[in-house]
Amino acid sequence: MHGEYKVPGGKLVIVDFDVVGGAIRNPRVAGDFFLEPDEALDDINAALEGLPAASDAKQISAAIGARLRKDAVMLGFSADAVAVAVRRALTEATSWADYDWEVVHDPAVPPRLHLALDEVLATRVGEGRRKPTLRIWEWDESAVVIGSFQSVRNEVDPEGAERYGFDVVRRISGGGAMMMEQGNVVTYSLYVPAELVQGMSFAESYAYLDDWVLQGLRALGIEATYQPLNDITSPLGKIGGAAQKRLGNGGVLHHVTMAYDLDNEKMLEVLRIGREKISDKGIASAAKRVDPLRSQTGLSRGAIIESLKQTFVALNGATPGSVTADELAEAEELVETKFATREWLYRVP
């Protein structure tokens, strides 16, 4: 068995082993991480030897922690990272390099159509009818996009939304409301097979799928990091947030919205940002929660998007693509039957 796991912001962990009689045998951990003293690697291998192949990541990590000498120093990886690599080997997970990727950056469409395209394209990747894809959103309307389980009444101020021309739409993934003002956010969706995140927890998969954009932001001079569960942040403030939906057919939708520019006062009039959410972030004002890409780079939105696309292509060898006519037609029908209906929007009033 062979498993690999690139720690987001860290190092690559590789593990090879046999499974004999339902147990892990002859484990060999390797990678470009740092570990002191050298003998600590023997401790990790010894901890894996004989573990039941049915062990979950927590059990594997605990076994390593119990066996590892007290003076061991692990840099760029952890016991949890080794456990993920083992689980990925046992579940026959794939890596980014196993796929031919497409990058789609089509002309603007309405917000509801973007949400329908997310469902259609993720479904087709799960069915093997589309290559794994990065899609950049473009639109010429403003909208508040609420999470699948959020209450419209709790999240959106209808008077503020109407005053500033924000439509309200609901996506299929969970998470919080995003104020997506025309021309002032950078949004992308990833459609990937479930095998790419096999062996990872939801939290680990969030960081793993967005590691490429952290590298892209750092190339622009932003000290970007991932803050669990789903925030992309920097020393100057939060940049954006991610959401994810795993479909029953093996497709995974992972999408991210990052603020390019932001009118904080407008945000407070359009969204109902409660006191509990503010206090949970340890801040005094919701208006100070987000620091946009424009202020940190001085670049145009278009220039930032092109730079991020170049990073993705350089890392994964992706080629340009487009939404096909039949995919678009299917998404347009889904708008009419689902995303534009009051039943969907107000399924959680």
Short mmCIF file of C-alpha atoms in Angstrom, two decimals:
data_model
loop_
_atom_site.label_atom_id
_atom_site.label_comp_id
_atom_site.label_asym_id
_atom_site.label_seq_id
_atom_site.Cartn_x
_atom_site.Cartn_y
_atom_site.Cartn_z
CA MET A 1 0.00 0.00 0.00
CA HIS A 2 1.20 3.51 -0.80
CA GLY A 3 -0.19 6.77 0.57
CA GLU A 4 0.79 10.41 0.26
CA TYR A 5 -0.40 13.54 2.03
CA LYS A 6 0.87 17.07 1.42
CA VAL A 7 0.31 19.00 4.64
CA PRO A 8 -1.30 22.35 3.74
CA GLY A 9 1.43 24.91 4.27
CA GLY A 10 3.77 22.11 5.33
CA LYS A 11 5.62 19.10 3.96
CA LEU A 12 4.91 15.90 2.06
CA VAL A 13 4.39 12.70 4.05
CA ILE A 14 4.71 9.35 2.25
CA VAL A 15 3.99 5.95 3.74
CA ASP A 16 4.40 2.46 2.28
CA PHE A 17 3.35 -0.74 4.01
CA ASP A 18 1.85 -4.19 3.57
CA VAL A 19 -1.42 -5.45 4.98
CA VAL A 20 -1.14 -8.99 6.30
CA GLY A 21 -3.94 -10.68 8.19
CA GLY A 22 -5.80 -7.40 8.55
CA ALA A 23 -2.82 -5.61 10.14
CA ILE A 24 -0.25 -3.06 8.95
CA ARG A 25 3.18 -4.67 8.42
CA ASN A 26 6.60 -3.34 7.38
CA PRO A 27 5.63 0.36 7.47
CA ARG A 28 8.09 2.84 5.96
CA VAL A 29 7.43 6.55 6.51
CA ALA A 30 9.31 9.08 4.37
CA GLY A 31 8.99 12.65 3.11
CA ASP A 32 10.59 16.08 2.90
CA PHE A 33 9.70 16.94 6.49
CA PHE A 34 12.13 17.65 9.34
CA LEU A 35 12.42 15.34 12.33
CA GLU A 36 14.77 15.28 15.29
CA PRO A 37 16.36 13.09 16.46
CA ASP A 38 16.78 10.70 13.54
CA GLU A 39 15.74 7.76 15.72
CA ALA A 40 12.25 9.26 16.05
CA LEU A 41 11.49 7.93 12.58
CA ASP A 42 11.97 4.42 13.96
CA ASP A 43 9.43 5.26 16.67
CA ILE A 44 6.83 6.26 14.07
CA ASN A 45 7.38 3.10 12.04
CA ALA A 46 7.23 0.96 15.18
CA ALA A 47 3.96 2.63 16.20
CA LEU A 48 2.38 1.69 12.88
CA GLU A 49 3.65 -1.91 12.91
CA GLY A 50 0.80 -4.29 13.73
CA LEU A 51 -1.98 -1.71 13.90
CA PRO A 52 -5.31 -3.04 12.62
CA ALA A 53 -5.86 -1.92 9.03
CA ALA A 54 -9.34 -0.83 10.13
CA SER A 55 -7.89 1.78 12.51
CA ASP A 56 -9.22 5.28 11.94
CA ALA A 57 -7.04 8.39 11.76
CA LYS A 58 -7.50 9.24 15.44
CA GLN A 59 -6.40 5.78 16.54
CA ILE A 60 -3.35 5.86 14.26
CA SER A 61 -2.34 9.33 15.45
CA ALA A 62 -2.77 8.31 19.09
CA ALA A 63 -0.58 5.23 18.57
CA ILE A 64 2.19 7.40 17.10
CA GLY A 65 1.91 9.92 19.94
CA ALA A 66 2.15 7.18 22.55
CA ARG A 67 5.26 5.65 20.98
CA LEU A 68 7.14 8.82 19.97
CA ARG A 69 9.99 9.79 22.29
CA LYS A 70 9.36 12.88 24.42
CA ASP A 71 12.19 14.94 22.93
CA ALA A 72 11.07 14.39 19.32
CA VAL A 73 10.58 17.53 17.23
CA MET A 74 8.37 17.30 14.13
CA LEU A 75 8.57 20.20 11.67
CA GLY A 76 6.30 20.48 8.64
CA PHE A 77 4.22 17.46 9.64
CA SER A 78 2.59 15.77 12.62
CA ALA A 79 1.27 12.46 13.90
CA ASP A 80 -2.09 13.47 12.41
CA ALA A 81 -0.45 13.95 9.00
CA VAL A 82 1.08 10.47 9.10
CA ALA A 83 -2.33 9.08 10.06
CA VAL A 84 -3.96 10.78 7.06
CA ALA A 85 -1.29 9.34 4.72
CA VAL A 86 -1.94 5.86 6.12
CA ARG A 87 -5.70 6.19 5.72
CA ARG A 88 -5.27 7.49 2.17
CA ALA A 89 -3.21 4.40 1.36
CA LEU A 90 -5.83 2.10 2.84
CA THR A 91 -8.67 3.80 0.96
CA GLU A 92 -6.75 3.99 -2.34
CA ALA A 93 -6.92 7.78 -2.46
CA THR A 94 -5.69 9.72 -5.48
CA SER A 95 -3.59 12.88 -5.77
CA TRP A 96 -3.83 16.08 -7.83
CA ALA A 97 -1.32 14.67 -10.32
CA ASP A 98 -3.57 11.70 -11.12
CA TYR A 99 -6.02 13.87 -13.07
CA ASP A 100 -6.24 16.02 -16.19
CA TRP A 101 -7.58 19.33 -14.88
CA GLU A 102 -9.59 22.02 -16.64
CA VAL A 103 -9.83 25.70 -15.76
CA VAL A 104 -13.14 27.31 -16.74
CA HIS A 105 -13.45 31.10 -16.75
CA ASP A 106 -16.56 31.86 -18.80
CA PRO A 107 -18.50 35.14 -19.22
CA ALA A 108 -20.86 36.38 -16.55
CA VAL A 109 -24.09 34.56 -15.69
CA PRO A 110 -26.70 35.32 -12.98
CA PRO A 111 -26.02 34.15 -9.39
CA ARG A 112 -28.72 31.45 -9.49
CA LEU A 113 -27.19 29.98 -12.61
CA HIS A 114 -23.79 29.81 -10.90
CA LEU A 115 -25.37 27.81 -8.08
CA ALA A 116 -27.05 25.46 -10.54
CA LEU A 117 -23.80 25.03 -12.47
CA ASP A 118 -22.10 24.04 -9.22
CA GLU A 119 -24.57 21.18 -8.76
CA VAL A 120 -24.48 20.09 -12.41
CA LEU A 121 -20.69 20.13 -12.80
CA ALA A 122 -20.01 18.44 -9.44
CA THR A 123 -22.52 15.74 -10.38
CA ARG A 124 -20.86 15.17 -13.75
CA VAL A 125 -17.40 14.89 -12.20
CA GLY A 126 -18.79 12.32 -9.77
CA GLU A 127 -20.24 10.39 -12.71
CA GLY A 128 -16.98 10.58 -14.66
CA ARG A 129 -18.58 12.70 -17.41
CA ARG A 130 -16.34 15.75 -16.79
CA LYS A 131 -12.70 16.22 -15.87
CA PRO A 132 -11.95 17.63 -12.42
CA THR A 133 -12.38 21.36 -12.84
CA LEU A 134 -11.56 24.76 -11.36
CA ARG A 135 -14.25 27.29 -12.34
CA ILE A 136 -13.93 31.03 -11.78
CA TRP A 137 -17.23 32.87 -11.32
CA GLU A 138 -18.12 36.04 -13.23
CA TRP A 139 -21.45 37.87 -12.82
CA ASP A 140 -22.91 41.33 -13.35
CA GLU A 141 -25.41 41.28 -10.48
CA SER A 142 -25.07 41.48 -6.70
CA ALA A 143 -26.40 38.77 -4.41
CA VAL A 144 -26.38 37.45 -0.87
CA VAL A 145 -25.64 33.71 -1.08
CA ILE A 146 -26.82 31.93 2.06
CA GLY A 147 -25.79 28.47 3.20
CA SER A 148 -28.00 25.44 2.69
CA PHE A 149 -29.14 25.35 6.32
CA GLN A 150 -29.39 29.05 7.11
CA SER A 151 -32.57 30.98 7.84
CA VAL A 152 -33.30 33.79 5.37
CA ARG A 153 -34.90 35.84 8.14
CA ASN A 154 -31.92 35.45 10.46
CA GLU A 155 -29.22 36.21 7.90
CA VAL A 156 -30.53 38.94 5.59
CA ASP A 157 -32.00 42.38 6.23
CA PRO A 158 -34.60 42.61 3.43
CA GLU A 159 -34.71 46.41 3.45
CA GLY A 160 -30.93 46.70 3.21
CA ALA A 161 -30.74 44.07 0.48
CA GLU A 162 -33.42 45.85 -1.57
CA ARG A 163 -31.86 49.27 -0.99
CA TYR A 164 -28.53 48.17 -2.44
CA GLY A 165 -29.88 45.83 -5.12
CA PHE A 166 -28.87 42.47 -3.64
CA ASP A 167 -30.79 39.39 -4.68
CA VAL A 168 -30.96 36.56 -2.10
CA VAL A 169 -30.15 33.00 -3.20
CA ARG A 170 -29.46 29.69 -1.46
CA ARG A 171 -26.61 27.31 -2.35
CA ILE A 172 -26.42 23.53 -1.80
CA SER A 173 -23.42 23.67 0.56
CA GLY A 174 -23.48 24.60 4.22
CA GLY A 175 -21.69 27.49 5.90
CA GLY A 176 -22.44 31.15 6.29
CA ALA A 177 -23.92 33.94 4.21
CA MET A 178 -21.67 35.72 1.71
CA MET A 179 -22.35 39.25 0.46
CA MET A 180 -21.23 38.98 -3.16
CA GLU A 181 -21.23 42.46 -4.64
CA GLN A 182 -20.81 42.83 -8.38
CA GLY A 183 -17.12 43.21 -9.21
CA ASN A 184 -15.95 43.11 -5.60
CA VAL A 185 -15.38 39.43 -4.84
CA VAL A 186 -13.26 36.61 -6.23
CA THR A 187 -15.19 33.33 -6.25
CA TYR A 188 -14.17 29.91 -7.53
CA SER A 189 -15.51 26.38 -7.43
CA LEU A 190 -13.61 23.10 -7.50
CA TYR A 191 -15.35 19.96 -8.75
CA VAL A 192 -13.32 16.90 -7.75
CA PRO A 193 -13.75 13.14 -7.31
CA ALA A 194 -14.19 11.98 -3.73
CA GLU A 195 -11.03 9.86 -4.11
CA LEU A 196 -8.94 13.06 -4.03
CA VAL A 197 -9.92 13.71 -0.40
CA GLN A 198 -10.25 10.07 0.64
CA GLY A 199 -8.90 9.36 4.12
CA MET A 200 -9.27 12.97 5.25
CA SER A 201 -11.73 14.49 7.67
CA PHE A 202 -13.90 17.32 6.40
CA ALA A 203 -11.64 19.81 8.18
CA GLU A 204 -8.50 18.36 6.59
CA SER A 205 -10.07 18.32 3.13
CA TYR A 206 -10.97 22.01 3.34
CA ALA A 207 -7.36 23.03 3.89
CA TYR A 208 -6.07 20.47 1.37
CA LEU A 209 -8.31 21.69 -1.45
CA ASP A 210 -7.42 25.34 -0.85
CA ASP A 211 -3.67 24.93 -0.40
CA TRP A 212 -3.15 25.98 -4.04
CA VAL A 213 -4.89 29.32 -3.49
CA LEU A 214 -2.81 30.01 -0.39
CA GLN A 215 0.27 29.54 -2.56
CA GLY A 216 -1.25 31.85 -5.15
CA LEU A 217 -2.02 34.54 -2.58
CA ARG A 218 1.49 34.32 -1.14
CA ALA A 219 2.87 34.83 -4.65
CA LEU A 220 0.94 38.12 -4.61
CA GLY A 221 2.60 39.15 -1.35
CA ILE A 222 -0.25 38.20 0.99
CA GLU A 223 0.68 36.22 4.12
CA ALA A 224 -2.30 33.91 3.65
CA THR A 225 -3.05 31.05 6.02
CA TYR A 226 -5.93 28.66 6.63
CA GLN A 227 -7.95 28.99 9.82
CA PRO A 228 -10.13 25.96 10.59
CA LEU A 229 -12.77 25.17 9.75
CA ASN A 230 -13.16 27.17 6.57
CA ASP A 231 -11.52 30.61 6.65
CA ILE A 232 -8.71 31.99 4.50
CA THR A 233 -7.08 34.71 6.52
CA SER A 234 -4.03 36.95 6.92
CA PRO A 235 -2.42 39.03 9.67
CA LEU A 236 -4.55 41.96 8.46
CA GLY A 237 -7.84 40.07 8.68
CA LYS A 238 -10.04 37.44 7.12
CA ILE A 239 -9.90 37.27 3.32
CA GLY A 240 -12.62 34.74 2.55
CA GLY A 241 -14.40 31.54 3.39
CA ALA A 242 -14.97 28.09 1.91
CA ALA A 243 -17.94 25.72 1.78
CA GLN A 244 -18.22 22.13 0.63
CA LYS A 245 -20.83 19.60 -0.48
CA ARG A 246 -20.16 15.90 -1.02
CA LEU A 247 -22.59 14.28 -3.41
CA GLY A 248 -23.79 10.70 -3.15
CA ASN A 249 -22.36 9.81 -6.57
CA GLY A 250 -18.76 10.55 -5.56
CA GLY A 251 -18.52 14.15 -6.70
CA VAL A 252 -17.29 16.87 -4.35
CA LEU A 253 -18.13 20.57 -4.67
CA HIS A 254 -15.75 22.94 -2.90
CA HIS A 255 -16.19 26.66 -3.43
CA VAL A 256 -14.60 29.80 -2.00
CA THR A 257 -15.47 33.49 -1.97
CA MET A 258 -12.77 36.06 -1.18
CA ALA A 259 -13.36 39.80 -0.75
CA TYR A 260 -11.65 41.94 -3.38
CA ASP A 261 -13.14 45.19 -2.08
CA LEU A 262 -15.72 45.69 0.64
CA ASP A 263 -18.01 48.43 1.89
CA ASN A 264 -18.16 47.49 5.56
CA GLU A 265 -21.09 49.76 6.37
CA LYS A 266 -23.09 48.33 3.47
CA MET A 267 -22.32 44.81 4.67
CA LEU A 268 -23.76 45.61 8.09
CA GLU A 269 -26.95 46.95 6.48
CA VAL A 270 -27.42 43.96 4.16
CA LEU A 271 -26.44 41.10 6.49
CA ARG A 272 -27.70 40.48 10.00
CA ILE A 273 -24.39 39.81 11.75
CA GLY A 274 -25.29 38.84 15.29
CA ARG A 275 -23.43 39.61 18.48
CA GLU A 276 -22.60 35.94 19.06
CA LYS A 277 -20.84 35.69 15.69
CA ILE A 278 -18.82 38.82 16.45
CA SER A 279 -17.84 37.72 19.96
CA ASP A 280 -16.90 34.26 18.66
CA LYS A 281 -14.28 35.93 16.46
CA GLY A 282 -12.91 37.85 19.46
CA ILE A 283 -13.45 41.25 17.86
CA ALA A 284 -15.34 44.39 18.77
CA SER A 285 -16.83 45.22 15.39
CA ALA A 286 -18.05 43.12 12.46
CA ALA A 287 -16.91 45.93 10.18
CA LYS A 288 -13.30 45.00 10.97
CA ARG A 289 -13.63 41.28 10.28
CA VAL A 290 -12.67 41.26 6.59
CA ASP A 291 -9.63 42.74 4.88
CA PRO A 292 -10.02 42.66 1.09
CA LEU A 293 -7.55 41.63 -1.57
CA ARG A 294 -7.49 45.09 -3.13
CA SER A 295 -6.05 46.76 -0.04
CA GLN A 296 -3.40 44.05 0.37
CA THR A 297 -2.19 43.92 -3.23
CA GLY A 298 -3.10 47.16 -4.99
CA LEU A 299 -3.93 45.03 -8.05
CA SER A 300 -7.10 44.91 -10.13
CA ARG A 301 -9.52 42.07 -9.55
CA GLY A 302 -8.75 40.75 -13.02
CA ALA A 303 -5.01 40.74 -12.40
CA ILE A 304 -5.47 38.80 -9.15
CA ILE A 305 -7.65 36.20 -10.86
CA GLU A 306 -5.16 35.74 -13.70
CA SER A 307 -2.32 35.29 -11.21
CA LEU A 308 -4.29 32.69 -9.25
CA LYS A 309 -5.15 30.82 -12.45
CA GLN A 310 -1.46 30.76 -13.38
CA THR A 311 -0.62 29.28 -9.98
CA PHE A 312 -3.21 26.52 -10.41
CA VAL A 313 -1.98 25.69 -13.91
CA ALA A 314 1.66 25.64 -12.78
CA LEU A 315 0.84 23.27 -9.92
CA ASN A 316 -1.54 20.93 -11.72
CA GLY A 317 -0.88 21.25 -15.45
CA ALA A 318 -4.48 22.31 -16.12
CA THR A 319 -5.79 23.30 -19.54
CA PRO A 320 -8.45 25.89 -20.48
CA GLY A 321 -12.02 24.63 -20.73
CA SER A 322 -15.60 25.84 -20.84
CA VAL A 323 -19.07 24.89 -19.70
CA THR A 324 -20.62 22.86 -22.50
CA ALA A 325 -23.95 23.69 -24.14
CA ASP A 326 -25.69 20.69 -22.59
CA GLU A 327 -24.25 21.45 -19.12
CA LEU A 328 -25.55 25.02 -19.43
CA ALA A 329 -28.97 23.81 -20.56
CA GLU A 330 -29.18 21.39 -17.64
CA ALA A 331 -28.21 24.15 -15.22
CA GLU A 332 -30.79 26.55 -16.68
CA GLU A 333 -33.50 23.93 -16.18
CA LEU A 334 -32.29 23.43 -12.60
CA VAL A 335 -32.67 27.17 -11.99
CA GLU A 336 -36.31 26.98 -13.01
CA THR A 337 -37.13 23.84 -11.04
CA LYS A 338 -35.05 24.51 -7.92
CA PHE A 339 -32.87 27.57 -7.38
CA ALA A 340 -35.41 30.19 -8.50
CA THR A 341 -38.28 28.68 -6.48
CA ARG A 342 -39.61 30.04 -3.19
CA GLU A 343 -39.66 26.46 -1.87
CA TRP A 344 -35.88 26.25 -2.18
CA LEU A 345 -35.07 29.77 -1.00
CA TYR A 346 -37.35 29.56 2.05
CA ARG A 347 -36.88 25.91 2.92
CA VAL A 348 -35.42 27.33 6.13
CA PRO A 349 -37.49 30.52 6.61
#
